Amino acid sequence: MFCFQCEQTINGKGCTAKGKCGKTAEVSALQDLLIEQLKHLNSVVHHAKENDVKPVTTYSDHFNLEGLFATLTNVNFDEKRFQKYLHKGEKLIETYLKNGGEKLKSVLHENGIQTADFSYSKPLKELIKTGKEFQIDLTEEKRPVTFTKELIMYGLKGGAAYLDHARLLGYEDTSLYHYLSEALQKLSLPVSEFSLESLLEFALQTGNWNLSCMELLNRANTESYGHPEITTVSTTPVDGKCILVSGHDLRDLKLLLEQTDGMGINVYTHGEMLPGNSYPELKKYSHLKGNYGGAWQDQVTEFAKFPGPILMTTNCLVPPPKKYSKRVFTRSSVGYENLKHIEGDDFSELIKVAKKEKGFKNTKKLALKDIIVGFGMNQTLALADLIIDAVKEGAIKHFFLIGGCDGAEKERNYFEKLAEKTPKDTVILTLACGKYRFNKKDLGVIEFKGNKIPRVLDVGQCNDAYSAIQIALALANAFDTDVNSLPLSFAISWFEQKAVSILLTLLHLGIKNIFLGPALPAFIDPSVLDVLVKLFGIRPIGDVDEDLKLMLKN
Ligand code: FSO
Ligand code: SF4
């Protein structure tokens, strides 16, 4: 196997024998085969569209989302689920071929696209064997182009995850599906078809597409559940039966709250679900009691101690040890062998486990620190006049966006230290699970004209980067300048592919001088990094004090 799609990749180069995430060589081969199949399917779709074949695009569009989502880091580790995906993909290809008849077949032949003897319907063992043939080509002279194609693929995976959340809430946009399909088709073309320049352009376009994906998801979330509002979230559990919900899918949280209403079972958020507490249509449930635990990498200790079932709606799932695996349920693209997977919207099996498990007892002695959330764009922009005034009068001197993913590496302490060292007259916007490094610390408030502006504004999940961007654009507008000219610095911690798509979005918007860490992506070839440094001033994080000086100077 070879995989280097996430930040924790072994030695910063690539996982080979087994993934550091727990992914086996077998699952890795199946994921490689699924990606290959998605490219194949979308090449067929591309030519079918050009030849007016009766479209079944909705099905392949949805399949693109679930297939890509399943290959994200820490999402799906289940060989049988990948076998099912591959069978589903094959059926879609066959449907196109059937509808397209001889005409489509001959076009596909002319373009060297396979129309028979697929490798997708073999037994699992055979599929794994075939999948091994499709691992990333590491040939030295092809590296810059191969790696940049991977960068784009990871950007597409991130955006696909956001589109899938929006789809589940009934929000879809065919033009965004079209981009994804065409991009997958393009990535099926050999390395020789691309120049590095054209691929960089393609990467930035993908960043633009991801901005629209996040915008659609923002609309889906806020039109379904209202705009996030400032909310104090308790992290102290209360006595009683309980369920923990992790991941990014607000719809699952809502369904669970509805189905447990009046049952005396309390619901807690974990990891990226924390912002769920700030949506009016979710926080109205009195049995949503707050947040339990921290970021994804702490789940093994935290889930073991949680006295109830756990619902993993999306990434990041860490392979669960036996001591609690019976209590973990998966949803959507998430999968792990022998964990219960909930299809459809009936959570009764999980609720049954909640009733059987011990629940919290004697929690009165605990008094854990609350977290303040809910500074999505609507809420923050409602405070815009005050904030702008505070900037004009010198009460706020600088803004930081310190956000992104968390992870286990000690180098990630950088982001915690940076937040702690930022001067008292500055404001930190934060988002995604990286904020757990500092969201329980008291970094104070800025007192201005009788108001107390919190120094840390939690904008939400990683997809709420959309909100953060809108806040930055509104500030730039208010000061009649552009985002790069604002007293605003970006320090982004990345881990998996959603962060890659967000980074491409920031680059597409022309945002410069982003500090990126804890390490630079292994799939960015040095020659490409050179270009990114020249064009965008991207830099790896270094010494906190030195970096902070630079940020404040900018
Ligand atoms: Fe964290 Fe995991 Fe949201 Fe990521 S839970 S690391 S970027 O999947 O998605 O921030
Ligand atoms: Fe390694 Fe990350 Fe790939 Fe897992 S997802 S195999 S940790 S690079």
XYZ file of C-alpha atoms and ligand atoms in Angstrom:
572
model
C 0.000 0.000 0.000
C 0.974 3.610 -0.313
C -1.007 6.445 1.187
C 0.088 9.945 2.067
C -3.195 11.802 2.048
C -3.167 13.008 5.658
C -0.835 14.870 7.924
C 0.025 11.946 10.193
C 1.476 9.921 7.318
C 4.480 7.940 8.495
C 7.756 9.929 8.609
C 6.023 12.706 6.739
C 6.408 10.645 3.539
C 3.795 7.906 3.276
C 2.210 4.940 5.023
C 3.299 1.682 3.451
C 2.776 -1.509 5.449
C -0.199 -0.146 7.392
C -1.731 3.280 7.907
C -0.937 5.204 11.048
C -4.713 5.795 11.158
C -5.252 2.044 11.444
C -6.116 1.520 7.774
C -4.941 -1.905 6.596
C -3.150 -2.585 3.330
C -6.312 -4.417 2.186
C -8.641 -1.474 2.858
C -6.103 0.845 1.263
C -6.134 -1.295 -1.917
C -9.945 -1.256 -1.968
C -9.950 2.527 -1.564
C -7.458 2.869 -4.424
C -9.694 0.684 -6.570
C -12.776 2.714 -5.643
C -11.010 5.955 -6.610
C -9.994 4.312 -9.880
C -13.591 3.231 -10.439
C -14.873 6.750 -9.743
C -12.515 8.081 -12.410
C -13.678 5.371 -14.798
C -17.371 5.968 -14.062
C -17.048 9.717 -14.585
C -15.154 9.240 -17.836
C -18.104 7.158 -19.023
C -20.514 9.846 -17.735
C -18.504 12.568 -19.493
C -18.755 10.851 -22.877
C -22.352 9.819 -22.258
C -23.285 13.460 -21.659
C -21.463 14.537 -24.799
C -23.459 11.953 -26.717
C -26.803 12.761 -25.157
C -27.223 9.447 -23.416
C -30.350 9.517 -21.273
C -28.926 10.821 -18.006
C -28.920 8.876 -14.775
C -26.646 11.527 -13.363
C -28.402 11.872 -10.022
C -27.382 8.360 -9.125
C -23.780 8.688 -10.171
C -23.604 12.153 -8.568
C -24.664 10.741 -5.223
C -22.343 7.811 -5.682
C -19.444 10.227 -6.302
C -20.148 11.825 -2.928
C -20.457 8.650 -0.900
C -17.524 6.970 -2.603
C -15.161 9.906 -2.095
C -16.367 10.490 1.454
C -15.695 6.853 2.374
C -12.030 7.247 1.378
C -11.366 10.240 3.624
C -9.016 9.676 6.536
C -10.619 8.019 9.565
C -13.964 7.411 7.887
C -14.331 3.849 6.654
C -12.185 0.846 7.505
C -14.651 -1.860 6.459
C -13.641 -4.109 3.541
C -17.191 -5.345 2.929
C -18.556 -1.832 2.653
C -15.962 -1.072 -0.015
C -16.951 -4.225 -1.850
C -20.544 -2.957 -1.848
C -19.487 0.445 -3.152
C -17.554 -1.217 -5.971
C -20.554 -3.314 -6.945
C -22.767 -0.256 -6.907
C -20.306 1.667 -9.083
C -20.118 -1.167 -11.555
C -23.905 -1.238 -11.906
C -23.884 2.474 -12.672
C -21.259 2.025 -15.380
C -23.298 -0.811 -16.853
C -26.450 1.322 -16.854
C -24.693 4.037 -18.840
C -23.322 1.496 -21.264
C -26.739 -0.051 -21.714
C -28.392 3.311 -22.306
C -25.606 4.485 -24.586
C -25.650 1.381 -26.763
C -23.089 0.839 -29.530
C -22.664 4.555 -30.164
C -21.363 5.245 -26.661
C -19.269 2.100 -26.669
C -17.435 3.101 -29.799
C -16.736 6.611 -28.433
C -15.399 5.035 -25.258
C -13.227 2.652 -27.252
C -11.824 5.543 -29.262
C -10.864 7.197 -25.998
C -9.347 4.056 -24.522
C -12.025 3.662 -21.842
C -12.846 0.148 -20.753
C -16.350 -1.121 -21.557
C -16.139 -4.771 -20.516
C -14.375 -7.181 -18.156
C -14.389 -4.833 -15.232
C -12.362 -5.674 -12.173
C -15.124 -4.616 -9.822
C -17.340 -7.676 -9.470
C -14.732 -10.146 -8.258
C -14.606 -11.699 -4.804
C -13.083 -9.540 -2.077
C -9.642 -11.151 -2.279
C -9.455 -10.529 -6.007
C -10.639 -6.960 -5.598
C -7.856 -6.326 -3.112
C -5.343 -7.835 -5.515
C -6.558 -5.610 -8.349
C -6.644 -2.563 -6.064
C -2.946 -3.031 -5.352
C -2.237 -2.287 -9.013
C -3.634 1.216 -8.662
C -1.520 2.717 -5.952
C 0.037 6.138 -6.544
C 2.822 6.160 -9.103
C 5.924 7.458 -7.370
C 8.148 7.569 -10.452
C 10.589 10.390 -9.880
C 10.087 12.344 -13.137
C 6.292 12.161 -12.883
C 6.230 13.289 -9.278
C 5.322 16.993 -9.552
C 2.321 16.264 -11.786
C 1.274 13.049 -9.995
C 1.451 14.740 -6.608
C -0.489 17.776 -7.800
C -3.191 15.488 -9.187
C -3.403 13.953 -5.716
C -3.644 17.418 -4.149
C -6.663 18.079 -6.371
C -8.174 14.677 -5.579
C -7.950 15.413 -1.835
C -9.551 18.814 -2.392
C -12.392 17.063 -4.218
C -12.784 14.553 -1.380
C -13.199 17.374 1.144
C -15.758 19.243 -0.940
C -17.631 15.980 -1.625
C -18.015 15.451 2.126
C -19.582 18.921 2.464
C -21.878 18.305 -0.503
C -22.982 15.038 1.041
C -24.004 16.758 4.312
C -25.954 19.341 2.317
C -27.605 16.612 0.217
C -28.861 14.845 3.333
C -30.657 18.062 4.248
C -32.194 18.248 0.779
C -29.818 20.883 -0.629
C -28.258 20.009 -3.974
C -26.725 21.939 -6.816
C -26.292 20.219 -10.154
C -23.571 22.621 -11.264
C -21.447 21.585 -8.255
C -22.081 17.929 -9.064
C -21.123 18.627 -12.650
C -17.796 20.162 -11.600
C -17.025 17.160 -9.436
C -17.865 14.681 -12.174
C -15.810 16.524 -14.790
C -12.907 16.904 -12.360
C -12.894 13.161 -11.661
C -12.941 12.526 -15.385
C -10.013 14.876 -15.908
C -8.030 13.189 -13.168
C -8.449 9.897 -15.041
C -6.253 11.256 -17.849
C -2.585 10.269 -17.893
C 0.104 12.489 -16.386
C 1.337 13.346 -19.887
C -1.888 15.291 -20.538
C -1.078 17.893 -17.887
C 1.348 20.709 -17.385
C 2.127 21.808 -13.857
C 0.644 25.245 -14.601
C -2.642 23.778 -15.797
C -2.851 21.618 -12.683
C -2.225 24.552 -10.356
C -5.018 26.385 -12.113
C -7.208 23.269 -11.693
C -6.333 23.150 -7.957
C -7.417 26.783 -7.489
C -10.624 26.164 -9.428
C -11.271 23.286 -7.052
C -10.807 25.738 -4.189
C -13.431 27.960 -5.804
C -15.771 24.971 -6.168
C -15.238 24.053 -2.520
C -16.189 27.597 -1.490
C -19.543 27.018 -3.219
C -19.862 23.593 -1.554
C -19.351 25.188 1.856
C -21.772 27.970 0.950
C -24.424 25.393 0.050
C -23.848 23.518 3.305
C -24.001 26.766 5.267
C -27.368 27.475 3.663
C -28.558 23.915 4.323
C -27.560 24.055 7.994
C -28.832 27.551 8.745
C -32.094 27.263 6.800
C -32.791 23.940 8.507
C -31.736 24.792 12.053
C -31.448 28.594 12.225
C -28.311 30.696 12.489
C -25.893 29.800 15.298
C -26.202 32.136 18.257
C -23.895 32.820 21.182
C -24.312 29.872 23.529
C -22.569 28.793 26.699
C -22.043 25.054 26.453
C -21.640 23.033 29.609
C -18.943 20.373 29.581
C -20.038 18.949 32.929
C -22.220 15.874 32.450
C -25.398 15.458 34.481
C -26.694 12.300 36.125
C -28.749 10.083 33.859
C -28.751 7.919 30.753
C -26.819 9.354 27.865
C -25.848 9.270 24.184
C -22.769 10.857 22.600
C -22.830 12.227 19.045
C -19.627 12.956 17.149
C -18.743 14.068 13.628
C -20.196 16.880 11.536
C -23.715 15.774 10.594
C -26.230 18.127 12.253
C -29.159 16.226 10.746
C -28.233 13.116 12.686
C -28.072 15.155 15.893
C -31.507 16.566 15.163
C -33.016 13.117 14.437
C -31.583 11.727 17.625
C -32.874 14.659 19.691
C -36.341 14.165 18.232
C -36.331 10.442 18.872
C -35.105 10.734 22.472
C -37.348 13.670 23.392
C -39.140 13.047 26.696
C -37.344 9.742 27.331
C -35.063 10.953 30.096
C -31.977 10.262 27.967
C -29.479 13.090 27.658
C -27.541 13.836 24.509
C -23.982 15.212 24.427
C -21.838 16.394 21.547
C -18.247 15.349 20.950
C -15.462 16.696 18.736
C -16.727 18.551 15.679
C -20.370 18.266 16.812
C -19.793 20.921 19.522
C -21.186 23.805 17.389
C -24.469 21.836 17.183
C -25.233 23.344 20.611
C -25.559 26.808 19.084
C -28.276 26.186 16.456
C -31.727 27.349 17.643
C -33.536 24.277 16.284
C -31.117 21.970 18.085
C -30.444 23.841 21.327
C -34.184 24.104 21.980
C -34.110 20.487 23.198
C -33.509 20.576 26.932
C -31.974 17.104 26.865
C -29.094 18.375 24.693
C -26.938 18.806 27.761
C -23.690 20.065 26.324
C -20.341 18.740 25.175
C -18.383 15.783 26.452
C -14.627 15.492 25.886
C -12.432 17.136 23.318
C -11.081 16.610 19.823
C -11.174 13.362 17.840
C -7.750 12.046 18.825
C -8.814 11.839 22.476
C -11.741 9.534 21.739
C -10.154 6.261 22.830
C -9.844 7.457 26.431
C -13.032 9.486 26.381
C -15.321 6.945 24.688
C -14.102 4.230 27.072
C -15.348 6.328 29.990
C -18.611 7.428 28.414
C -21.436 5.428 30.030
C -23.677 5.175 26.977
C -23.708 4.564 23.203
C -21.752 6.705 20.769
C -22.854 7.757 17.292
C -20.106 8.487 14.748
C -21.790 10.531 12.049
C -18.618 11.303 10.032
C -14.871 11.387 10.542
C -12.807 11.135 12.603
C -13.224 7.537 13.786
C -10.271 5.930 15.548
C -10.368 2.112 15.351
C -12.290 1.309 18.521
C -10.850 -1.143 21.043
C -13.067 -3.998 22.198
C -13.752 -2.410 25.574
C -16.234 0.005 24.015
C -16.707 -1.037 20.378
C -20.114 -2.594 21.133
C -21.381 0.845 22.072
C -20.260 2.566 18.850
C -22.699 3.036 15.947
C -21.743 4.396 12.530
C -23.683 6.448 9.962
C -23.472 7.403 6.300
C -20.003 6.807 4.862
C -18.478 5.828 8.207
C -17.689 2.152 8.662
C -15.687 -0.287 10.699
C -15.919 -4.041 10.735
C -18.367 -5.340 13.350
C -19.614 -1.903 14.417
C -23.344 -1.455 14.050
C -24.172 0.688 11.041
C -27.477 2.565 11.066
C -29.129 2.795 7.650
C -32.313 4.839 7.403
C -33.379 7.237 10.134
C -34.444 4.906 12.918
C -32.188 5.188 15.961
C -34.178 2.803 18.176
C -31.394 0.219 18.385
C -28.983 2.846 19.661
C -31.583 4.219 22.083
C -32.074 0.682 23.427
C -28.356 0.549 24.258
C -28.609 3.946 25.998
C -31.373 2.575 28.235
C -29.312 -0.491 29.086
C -26.012 1.278 29.803
C -25.251 2.790 33.201
C -25.484 6.450 32.345
C -23.790 9.159 34.426
C -23.938 8.986 38.224
C -22.583 11.270 40.937
C -21.659 14.038 38.549
C -22.516 16.810 41.025
C -18.911 17.056 42.242
C -17.624 17.734 38.748
C -17.459 21.347 37.705
C -15.781 21.517 34.326
C -15.178 24.687 32.365
C -17.937 25.860 30.001
C -17.237 26.665 26.343
C -18.745 29.611 24.473
C -19.732 28.875 20.876
C -21.990 30.310 18.187
C -20.015 33.044 16.403
C -21.155 32.068 12.919
C -21.259 34.839 10.343
C -24.758 36.074 11.228
C -24.007 36.353 14.906
C -20.566 37.880 14.400
C -21.733 40.305 11.736
C -24.500 41.409 14.085
C -21.627 42.664 16.246
C -19.826 44.138 13.231
C -20.467 47.803 14.086
C -19.075 47.320 17.577
C -16.049 45.383 16.285
C -15.317 47.916 13.537
C -15.605 50.748 16.037
C -13.241 48.913 18.371
C -10.732 48.546 15.536
C -11.032 52.198 14.559
C -10.475 53.327 18.137
C -7.543 50.971 18.654
C -9.220 48.656 21.186
C -8.755 45.744 18.747
C -5.360 45.814 17.037
C -5.264 42.518 15.197
C -7.296 39.434 14.251
C -6.068 35.869 14.034
C -7.718 32.898 12.452
C -6.293 30.001 14.426
C -8.179 26.975 13.263
C -8.252 23.668 11.509
C -7.876 20.123 12.657
C -6.450 18.720 15.804
C -4.289 15.619 16.090
C -2.050 13.791 18.512
C 1.355 15.223 17.540
C 3.040 17.375 20.153
C 3.952 19.916 17.435
C 0.284 20.930 17.475
C 0.960 22.643 20.819
C 2.140 25.474 18.589
C -1.458 26.529 17.997
C -2.255 26.479 21.710
C 0.840 28.510 22.547
C 0.143 30.934 19.731
C -3.400 31.518 21.013
C -2.075 32.050 24.539
C 0.612 34.479 23.414
C -1.558 36.678 21.228
C -1.721 40.178 22.738
C -4.729 41.052 24.891
C -5.969 43.617 22.389
C -6.422 41.048 19.631
C -9.276 38.739 18.668
C -9.003 35.076 17.660
C -11.477 33.533 15.242
C -11.385 29.764 15.495
C -13.046 26.785 13.857
C -12.876 22.980 13.505
C -11.509 20.639 16.129
C -8.131 22.405 16.506
C -9.875 24.868 18.847
C -10.003 22.277 21.630
C -6.375 23.175 22.270
C -7.481 26.487 23.772
C -11.255 26.782 23.956
C -11.436 26.067 27.668
C -8.744 28.578 28.533
C -9.674 31.981 29.806
C -8.129 34.304 27.233
C -10.257 37.189 28.451
C -12.428 39.818 26.860
C -11.893 43.204 25.253
C -13.742 45.872 27.184
C -15.007 48.537 24.854
C -17.652 51.206 25.485
C -19.328 49.166 28.187
C -19.270 45.952 26.098
C -17.210 42.849 26.646
C -16.030 41.356 23.336
C -14.753 37.791 23.893
C -11.207 37.349 22.639
C -12.004 33.927 21.189
C -14.864 33.712 18.714
C -15.771 30.130 17.815
C -17.082 30.248 14.245
C -18.019 26.533 14.170
C -17.004 23.368 12.328
C -14.360 23.112 9.607
C -17.014 23.737 6.918
C -17.821 27.011 8.705
C -14.600 28.283 7.174
C -17.247 29.713 4.842
C -18.517 31.871 7.714
C -14.999 32.927 8.674
C -14.336 33.972 5.077
C -17.546 36.031 4.997
C -16.547 37.725 8.263
C -13.112 38.557 6.820
C -14.668 39.875 3.591
C -17.131 42.017 5.575
C -14.270 43.502 7.597
C -12.304 44.187 4.432
C -15.366 45.843 2.955
C -15.908 47.988 6.046
C -12.335 49.226 5.870
C -12.485 49.607 2.119
C -9.590 47.255 1.539
C -8.889 43.595 0.717
C -8.469 40.664 3.092
C -4.668 40.661 2.713
C -4.496 44.278 3.827
C -6.461 43.667 7.011
C -4.679 43.228 10.320
C -5.551 39.524 10.069
C -3.249 36.498 10.205
C -4.040 32.906 9.357
C -2.524 30.009 11.300
C -4.032 26.802 9.988
C -3.541 23.347 11.418
C -4.331 20.684 8.907
C -4.928 16.974 9.263
C -7.097 15.503 6.555
C -8.628 16.217 3.163
C -11.331 18.668 4.216
C -8.546 20.919 5.410
C -6.910 20.529 1.981
C -10.078 21.718 0.263
C -10.292 24.703 2.634
C -6.660 25.572 1.972
C -7.339 25.525 -1.782
C -10.326 27.813 -1.161
C -8.177 30.298 0.755
C -5.581 30.240 -2.033
C -8.281 30.692 -4.663
C -9.383 33.799 -2.751
C -5.818 35.063 -2.993
C -5.214 34.951 0.744
C -1.520 35.286 1.416
C 1.003 34.490 4.140
C -0.863 31.554 5.663
C 1.117 29.816 8.391
C 0.516 26.094 7.912
C 1.342 23.194 10.188
C 2.201 21.094 12.021
C 3.989 19.775 8.899
C 3.586 20.579 5.233
C 1.611 18.033 3.154
C 3.727 15.134 1.866
C 1.867 15.323 -1.465
C 3.061 18.818 -2.248
C 6.142 18.321 -4.375
C 9.029 20.741 -3.622
C 8.677 22.312 -7.065
C 4.992 23.010 -6.390
C 5.748 24.258 -2.902
C 8.173 26.753 -4.441
C 5.388 28.118 -6.612
C 2.965 28.301 -3.668
C 5.556 30.128 -1.589
C 6.242 32.586 -4.411
C 2.597 33.189 -5.264
C 0.976 33.004 -1.839
C 3.719 33.298 0.746
C 2.602 30.011 2.354
C 4.999 29.130 5.140
C 5.446 26.289 7.566
C 4.905 27.115 11.220
C 8.146 27.631 13.129
C 8.972 29.284 16.410
C 5.824 30.688 18.032
C 7.400 33.973 19.148
C 9.122 34.621 15.840
C 5.971 33.775 13.887
C 3.833 35.951 16.131
C 6.160 38.898 15.554
C 5.857 38.388 11.797
C 2.084 38.069 11.978
C 1.729 41.292 13.957
C 4.110 43.079 11.589
C 1.996 42.075 8.612
Fe -11.544 17.626 12.803
Fe -11.472 15.132 11.790
Fe -13.558 18.934 10.962
Fe -11.448 17.099 10.027
S -12.879 15.921 13.251
S -10.075 16.630 11.698
S -10.730 18.805 8.937
O -12.147 15.420 10.168
O -13.210 17.654 9.746
O -12.012 19.386 12.013
Fe -1.508 7.002 6.522
Fe -3.147 9.088 6.691
Fe -3.310 7.418 4.650
Fe -4.092 6.649 7.096
S -5.018 8.231 5.788
S -2.885 5.472 5.658
S -2.531 7.701 8.339
S -1.597 8.775 5.144
